[in-house]
mmCIF file of C-alpha atoms in Angstrom:
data_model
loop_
_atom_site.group_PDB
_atom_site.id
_atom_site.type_symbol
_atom_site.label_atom_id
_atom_site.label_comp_id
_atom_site.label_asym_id
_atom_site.label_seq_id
_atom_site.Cartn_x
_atom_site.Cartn_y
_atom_site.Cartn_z
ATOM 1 C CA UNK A 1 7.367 -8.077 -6.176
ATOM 2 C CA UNK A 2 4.568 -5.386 -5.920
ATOM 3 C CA UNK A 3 3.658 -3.606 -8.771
ATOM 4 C CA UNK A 4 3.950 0.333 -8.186
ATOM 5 C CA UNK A 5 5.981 3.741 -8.824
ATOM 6 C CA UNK A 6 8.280 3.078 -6.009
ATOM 7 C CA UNK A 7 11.790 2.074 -7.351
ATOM 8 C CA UNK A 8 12.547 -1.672 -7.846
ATOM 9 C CA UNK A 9 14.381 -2.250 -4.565
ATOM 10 C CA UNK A 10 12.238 -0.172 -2.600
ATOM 11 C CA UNK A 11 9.156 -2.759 -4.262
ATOM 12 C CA UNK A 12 10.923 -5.828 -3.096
ATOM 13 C CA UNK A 13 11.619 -4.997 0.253
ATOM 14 C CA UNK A 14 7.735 -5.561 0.622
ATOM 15 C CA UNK A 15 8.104 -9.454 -0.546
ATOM 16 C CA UNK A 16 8.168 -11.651 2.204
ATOM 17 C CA UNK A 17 6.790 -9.344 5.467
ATOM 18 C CA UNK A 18 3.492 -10.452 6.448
ATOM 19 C CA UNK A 19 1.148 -7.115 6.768
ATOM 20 C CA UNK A 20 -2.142 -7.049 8.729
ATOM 21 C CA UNK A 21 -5.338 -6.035 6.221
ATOM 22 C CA UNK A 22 -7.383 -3.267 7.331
ATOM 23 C CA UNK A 23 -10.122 -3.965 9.728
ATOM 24 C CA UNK A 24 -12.235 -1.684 7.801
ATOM 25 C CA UNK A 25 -11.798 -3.748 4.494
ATOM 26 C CA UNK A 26 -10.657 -7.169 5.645
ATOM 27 C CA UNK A 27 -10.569 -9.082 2.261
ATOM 28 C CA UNK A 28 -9.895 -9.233 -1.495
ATOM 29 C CA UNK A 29 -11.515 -6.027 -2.843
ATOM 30 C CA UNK A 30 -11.740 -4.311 -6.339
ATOM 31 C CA UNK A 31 -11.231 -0.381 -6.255
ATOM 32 C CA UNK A 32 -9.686 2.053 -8.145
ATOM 33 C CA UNK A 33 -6.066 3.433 -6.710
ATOM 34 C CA UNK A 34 -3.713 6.448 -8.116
ATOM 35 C CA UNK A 35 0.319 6.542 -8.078
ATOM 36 C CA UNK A 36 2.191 6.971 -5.041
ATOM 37 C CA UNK A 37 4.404 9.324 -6.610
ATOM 38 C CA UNK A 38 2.112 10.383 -10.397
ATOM 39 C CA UNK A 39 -0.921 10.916 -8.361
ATOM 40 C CA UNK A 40 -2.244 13.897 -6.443
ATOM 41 C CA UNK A 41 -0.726 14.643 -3.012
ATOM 42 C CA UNK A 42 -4.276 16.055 -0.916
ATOM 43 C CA UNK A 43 -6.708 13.442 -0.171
ATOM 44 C CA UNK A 44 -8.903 16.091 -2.154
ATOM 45 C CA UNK A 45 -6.895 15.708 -5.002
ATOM 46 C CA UNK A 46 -6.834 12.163 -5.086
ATOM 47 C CA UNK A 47 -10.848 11.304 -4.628
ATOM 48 C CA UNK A 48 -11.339 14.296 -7.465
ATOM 49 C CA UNK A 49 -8.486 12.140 -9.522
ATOM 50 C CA UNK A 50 -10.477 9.286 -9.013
ATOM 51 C CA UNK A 51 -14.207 10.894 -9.475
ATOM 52 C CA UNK A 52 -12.884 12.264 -12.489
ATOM 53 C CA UNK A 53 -11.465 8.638 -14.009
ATOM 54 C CA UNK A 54 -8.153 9.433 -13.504
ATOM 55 C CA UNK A 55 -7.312 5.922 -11.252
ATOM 56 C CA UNK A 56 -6.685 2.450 -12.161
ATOM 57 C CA UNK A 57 -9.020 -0.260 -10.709
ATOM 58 C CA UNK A 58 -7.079 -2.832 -9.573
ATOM 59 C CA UNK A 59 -8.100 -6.257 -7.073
ATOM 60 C CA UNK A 60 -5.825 -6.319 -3.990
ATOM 61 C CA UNK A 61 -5.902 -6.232 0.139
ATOM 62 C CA UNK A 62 -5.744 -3.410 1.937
ATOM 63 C CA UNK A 63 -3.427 -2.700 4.378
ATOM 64 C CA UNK A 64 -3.376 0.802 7.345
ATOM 65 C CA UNK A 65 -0.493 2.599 5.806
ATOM 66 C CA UNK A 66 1.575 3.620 9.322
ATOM 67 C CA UNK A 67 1.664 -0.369 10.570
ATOM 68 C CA UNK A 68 2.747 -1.796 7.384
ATOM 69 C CA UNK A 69 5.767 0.938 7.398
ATOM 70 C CA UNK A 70 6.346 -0.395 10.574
ATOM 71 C CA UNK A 71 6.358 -4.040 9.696
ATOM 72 C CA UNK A 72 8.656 -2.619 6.528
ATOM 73 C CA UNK A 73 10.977 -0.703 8.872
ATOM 74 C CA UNK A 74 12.135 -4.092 10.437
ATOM 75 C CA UNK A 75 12.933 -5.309 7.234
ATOM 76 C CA UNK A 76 14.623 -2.472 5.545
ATOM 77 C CA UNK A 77 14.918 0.793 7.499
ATOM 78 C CA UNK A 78 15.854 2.412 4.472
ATOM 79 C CA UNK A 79 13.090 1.277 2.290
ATOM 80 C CA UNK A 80 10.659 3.045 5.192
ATOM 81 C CA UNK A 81 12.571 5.825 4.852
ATOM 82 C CA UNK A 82 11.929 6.304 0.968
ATOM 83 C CA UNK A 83 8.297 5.789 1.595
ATOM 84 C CA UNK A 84 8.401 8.550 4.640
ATOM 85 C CA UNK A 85 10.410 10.682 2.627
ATOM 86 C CA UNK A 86 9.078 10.181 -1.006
ATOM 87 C CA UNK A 87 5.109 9.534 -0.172
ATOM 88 C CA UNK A 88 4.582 10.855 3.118
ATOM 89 C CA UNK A 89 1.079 11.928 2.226
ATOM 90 C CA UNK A 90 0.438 8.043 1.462
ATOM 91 C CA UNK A 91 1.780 6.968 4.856
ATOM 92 C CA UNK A 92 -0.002 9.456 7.238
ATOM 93 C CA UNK A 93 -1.827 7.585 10.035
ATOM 94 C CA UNK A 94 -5.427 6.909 8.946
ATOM 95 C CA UNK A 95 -4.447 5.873 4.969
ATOM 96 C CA UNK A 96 -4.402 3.065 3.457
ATOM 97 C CA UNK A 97 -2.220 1.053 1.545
ATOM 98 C CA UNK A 98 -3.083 -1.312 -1.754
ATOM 99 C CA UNK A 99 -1.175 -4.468 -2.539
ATOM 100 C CA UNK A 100 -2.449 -6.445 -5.745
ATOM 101 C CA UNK A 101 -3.588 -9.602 -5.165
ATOM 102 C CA UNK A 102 -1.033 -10.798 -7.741
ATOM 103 C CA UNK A 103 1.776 -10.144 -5.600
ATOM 104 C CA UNK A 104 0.160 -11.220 -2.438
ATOM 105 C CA UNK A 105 -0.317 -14.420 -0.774
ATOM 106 C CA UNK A 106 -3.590 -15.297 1.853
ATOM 107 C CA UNK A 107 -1.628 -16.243 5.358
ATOM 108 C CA UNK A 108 -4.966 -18.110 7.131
ATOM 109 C CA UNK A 109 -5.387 -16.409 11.065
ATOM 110 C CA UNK A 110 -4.473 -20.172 11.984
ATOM 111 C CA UNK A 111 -0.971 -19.517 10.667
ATOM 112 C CA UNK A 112 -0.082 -16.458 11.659
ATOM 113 C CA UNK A 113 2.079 -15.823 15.033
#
């Protein structure tokens, strides 16, 4: 299960679903991230969070925010909904999601559907 602020069985509805990293960063990467629900809501306030140390550097993939709530919506409609309703500033079109590499596993582009 992903580590992250989002309740427990909001987290696990990610395990399983197979989500598309980001064209713009499509492998392992190192960066530093803020909460979903501790950190700043303005994409102002969250580069100044990070500028100013306030992050957590953490190795993951990145994923486009608004397809992998899609992907999660056929799972679990209501764990979208949390996210829409709880995070919406996270899951705007044009932001991007962080998944640890712990709790992720490579699917090679031969594999997927």
């Amino acid at each position: 299960m992903p580590p992250g602020e989002a309740p427990a069985h909001i987290r696990a509805a990610w395990v399983g679903l197979e989500l598309p990293l980001s064209p713009r960063v499509p492998a392992l990467q190192t960066c530093t991230g803020i909460g979903v629900l501790s950190g700043p809501k303005s994409m102002l306030g969250q580069w100044l969070a990070i500028l100013l140390g306030r992050g957590q550097r953490e190795s993951g993939y990145i994923v486009e925010a608004d397809r992998a709530i899609e992907v999660l919506e056929a799972k679990s409609p209501a764990a979208a909904a949390w996210w829409r309703e709880h995070a919406p500033w996270f899951v705007a079109p044009g932001r991007q999601l962080l998944f640890s590499a712990e709790s992720c596993e490579e699917v090679p582009e031969s594999a997927q559907v």
